[in-house]
Amino acid sequence: MPAQPLDGITVVALEQAVAAPFATRQLADLGARVIKVERPGRGDFARDYDRAVKGMSAYFVWVNRGKESVVLDVKDDADRELLDALLAAADVLVHNLAPGAVERLGLGAPVLRERHPRLITCAISGYGPDGPYRDKKAYDLLVQCEAGLLSITGEPLAPARPGISIADIAGGMYAYSGILGALYERERTGAGTDLSVSLLDALGEWMGHPYFAQAYGGAPLARSGARHPSISPYGPYRCGDGTRVFLSVQSDREWIALCERVLRRPELIRDPRFADNPARHRHDEELTAELEGCFAAHTADGLIALLDGAGIANARLRDVAEFAAHPQLEARARWREFDSPVGPLRGLLPPVEVAGRPAAMRPVPALGEHTEAVRAEFSR
């Protein structure tokens, strides 16, 4: 296999749950060697979240492909010696242990910076290394609450959790991009650096639009279900066959095309209720009635064909099974098999394609699968 972008980079991961493992899996997908240090006994507690994947946790399978699992008791002298040897050889240390845990182990950033000047450290926490929330437990949904995300997500009368671990993913992606930047800087300076990523800060960045809308617009974005809180028409609309098609109009030019080529109602262009996006949004209920009145003459397939022909963005509401059989993914051959302790599994290729280099989709590790091999390698 051709060399991967991060071939030769070794990452030591003192990680559990989702945020840090998600970051290091991205590094593994680019060819880095990721040595995941797990606790004796049950290992990463994400291994026990569920048994959905042939007895393995869906969470664990998702974020731990391509890693080596090493079980160490860091309070045991021999195991601690091995951990120190791993860190001496590593390029990157990633951890999301409880606040203060790495310092108690003698592995705080200042200590490691003195011992290993080229090492890049990345600490992922819920609320950051200081402040009144420093020691507060932080799980994905709880951080979503603290960041205000649930206040704008759901139906008007009830908040709802987004269907994925969005705070963990945000934190993991900022850790991943920060590590890549630090590796590039080290190529120029020869020196490592210390990174810190907070889930609250990461998700706060993603809350930029609602923050600015409220801070300077004077009112919070309302929970709007499956509709957009500030653009109209943008959301699901009922067709004549009882199904719903999602569509989005982002400009007055698209609004004109929708009226003329899909609705066949050019007079709506001049209707003052729909003159521009703010007006359309203020009169969203009336606009929805107009659209669904026209769409009643069409099936979903027929309406999508009209929308595509007019250049109007649209989508079907697919469930997860339908996504897994998505024709676009099938046409682009985006699915691959990778190995695991329970046999071959099917998953998507990494989103970043590197020209001429097949993705490194190495196996999901069994707990402690690589302990003896790593011990032999680093105890020489």
mmCIF file of N, CA, C and O in Angstrom, residues 35-37 41 45 69 72 84 95 114 215 217 228 239 241 272 298-299 304 356 358:
data_model
loop_
_atom_site.group_PDB
_atom_site.id
_atom_site.type_symbol
_atom_site.label_atom_id
_atom_site.label_comp_id
_atom_site.label_asym_id
_atom_site.label_seq_id
_atom_site.Cartn_x
_atom_site.Cartn_y
_atom_site.Cartn_z
ATOM 1 N N ILE A 35 -1.592 3.896 19.646
ATOM 2 C CA ILE A 35 -1.523 2.910 20.715
ATOM 3 C C ILE A 35 -2.473 3.364 21.815
ATOM 4 O O ILE A 35 -2.222 4.350 22.508
ATOM 5 N N LYS A 36 -3.561 2.633 21.947
ATOM 6 C CA LYS A 36 -4.616 2.978 22.894
ATOM 7 C C LYS A 36 -4.349 2.273 24.214
ATOM 8 O O LYS A 36 -4.325 1.039 24.272
ATOM 9 N N VAL A 37 -4.131 3.044 25.270
ATOM 10 C CA VAL A 37 -3.860 2.488 26.589
ATOM 11 C C VAL A 37 -5.187 2.338 27.330
ATOM 12 O O VAL A 37 -5.907 3.322 27.536
ATOM 13 N N GLY A 41 -9.091 -5.042 33.170
ATOM 14 C CA GLY A 41 -10.475 -5.433 33.443
ATOM 15 C C GLY A 41 -11.373 -5.183 32.249
ATOM 16 O O GLY A 41 -11.384 -5.959 31.306
ATOM 17 N N PHE A 45 -14.583 2.269 28.891
ATOM 18 C CA PHE A 45 -15.966 1.931 29.254
ATOM 19 C C PHE A 45 -16.926 2.038 28.078
ATOM 20 O O PHE A 45 -18.045 1.531 28.132
ATOM 21 N N SER A 69 -4.533 -1.952 20.996
ATOM 22 C CA SER A 69 -4.995 -1.889 22.378
ATOM 23 C C SER A 69 -3.951 -2.503 23.309
ATOM 24 O O SER A 69 -3.556 -3.661 23.135
ATOM 25 N N LEU A 72 -2.686 -1.500 30.493
ATOM 26 C CA LEU A 72 -1.656 -1.152 31.464
ATOM 27 C C LEU A 72 -2.295 -0.695 32.762
ATOM 28 O O LEU A 72 -3.291 0.037 32.752
ATOM 29 N N ASP A 84 6.107 4.997 30.134
ATOM 30 C CA ASP A 84 7.144 6.014 29.962
ATOM 31 C C ASP A 84 7.947 5.764 28.687
ATOM 32 O O ASP A 84 8.326 6.712 27.980
ATOM 33 N N HIS A 95 -5.169 12.678 25.556
ATOM 34 C CA HIS A 95 -5.863 12.103 26.715
ATOM 35 C C HIS A 95 -7.125 12.904 27.016
ATOM 36 O O HIS A 95 -7.209 14.100 26.751
ATOM 37 N N GLU A 114 9.343 19.124 29.444
ATOM 38 C CA GLU A 114 10.756 19.117 29.830
ATOM 39 C C GLU A 114 11.422 17.803 29.429
ATOM 40 O O GLU A 114 12.572 17.797 28.949
ATOM 41 N N ALA A 215 -27.662 37.908 20.186
ATOM 42 C CA ALA A 215 -26.941 39.022 20.790
ATOM 43 C C ALA A 215 -27.198 40.336 20.057
ATOM 44 O O ALA A 215 -27.259 41.400 20.680
ATOM 45 N N GLY A 217 -29.632 40.526 17.310
ATOM 46 C CA GLY A 217 -30.976 40.589 16.751
ATOM 47 C C GLY A 217 -32.052 40.801 17.794
ATOM 48 O O GLY A 217 -33.205 41.093 17.467
ATOM 49 N N HIS A 228 -36.234 25.444 9.138
ATOM 50 C CA HIS A 228 -35.143 26.349 9.453
ATOM 51 C C HIS A 228 -35.670 27.504 10.298
ATOM 52 O O HIS A 228 -36.771 27.998 10.060
ATOM 53 N N CYS A 239 -46.527 16.117 -0.058
ATOM 54 C CA CYS A 239 -46.872 15.904 -1.465
ATOM 55 C C CYS A 239 -48.229 15.202 -1.557
ATOM 56 O O CYS A 239 -48.814 14.801 -0.549
ATOM 57 N N ASP A 241 -48.891 12.231 -2.556
ATOM 58 C CA ASP A 241 -48.891 10.820 -2.169
ATOM 59 C C ASP A 241 -48.718 10.637 -0.663
ATOM 60 O O ASP A 241 -48.508 9.523 -0.182
ATOM 61 N N PRO A 272 -46.572 40.730 -1.614
ATOM 62 C CA PRO A 272 -45.738 41.380 -0.588
ATOM 63 C C PRO A 272 -45.440 40.476 0.612
ATOM 64 O O PRO A 272 -44.451 40.689 1.327
ATOM 65 N N HIS A 298 -48.608 16.316 -7.026
ATOM 66 C CA HIS A 298 -47.391 15.585 -7.395
ATOM 67 C C HIS A 298 -47.068 14.485 -6.386
ATOM 68 O O HIS A 298 -47.329 14.626 -5.186
ATOM 69 N N THR A 299 -46.491 13.418 -6.886
ATOM 70 C CA THR A 299 -45.841 12.444 -6.009
ATOM 71 C C THR A 299 -44.479 12.991 -5.599
ATOM 72 O O THR A 299 -43.982 13.970 -6.178
ATOM 73 N N ILE A 304 -39.646 15.965 -6.898
ATOM 74 C CA ILE A 304 -38.184 16.052 -6.881
ATOM 75 C C ILE A 304 -37.643 16.289 -8.286
ATOM 76 O O ILE A 304 -36.708 17.080 -8.478
ATOM 77 N N GLY A 356 -4.492 8.650 -4.841
ATOM 78 C CA GLY A 356 -3.545 7.570 -5.068
ATOM 79 C C GLY A 356 -3.206 6.748 -3.838
ATOM 80 O O GLY A 356 -2.335 5.880 -3.902
ATOM 81 N N PRO A 358 -5.040 4.383 -1.006
ATOM 82 C CA PRO A 358 -6.218 3.764 -0.384
ATOM 83 C C PRO A 358 -6.231 4.023 1.118
ATOM 84 O O PRO A 358 -5.182 4.067 1.762
#
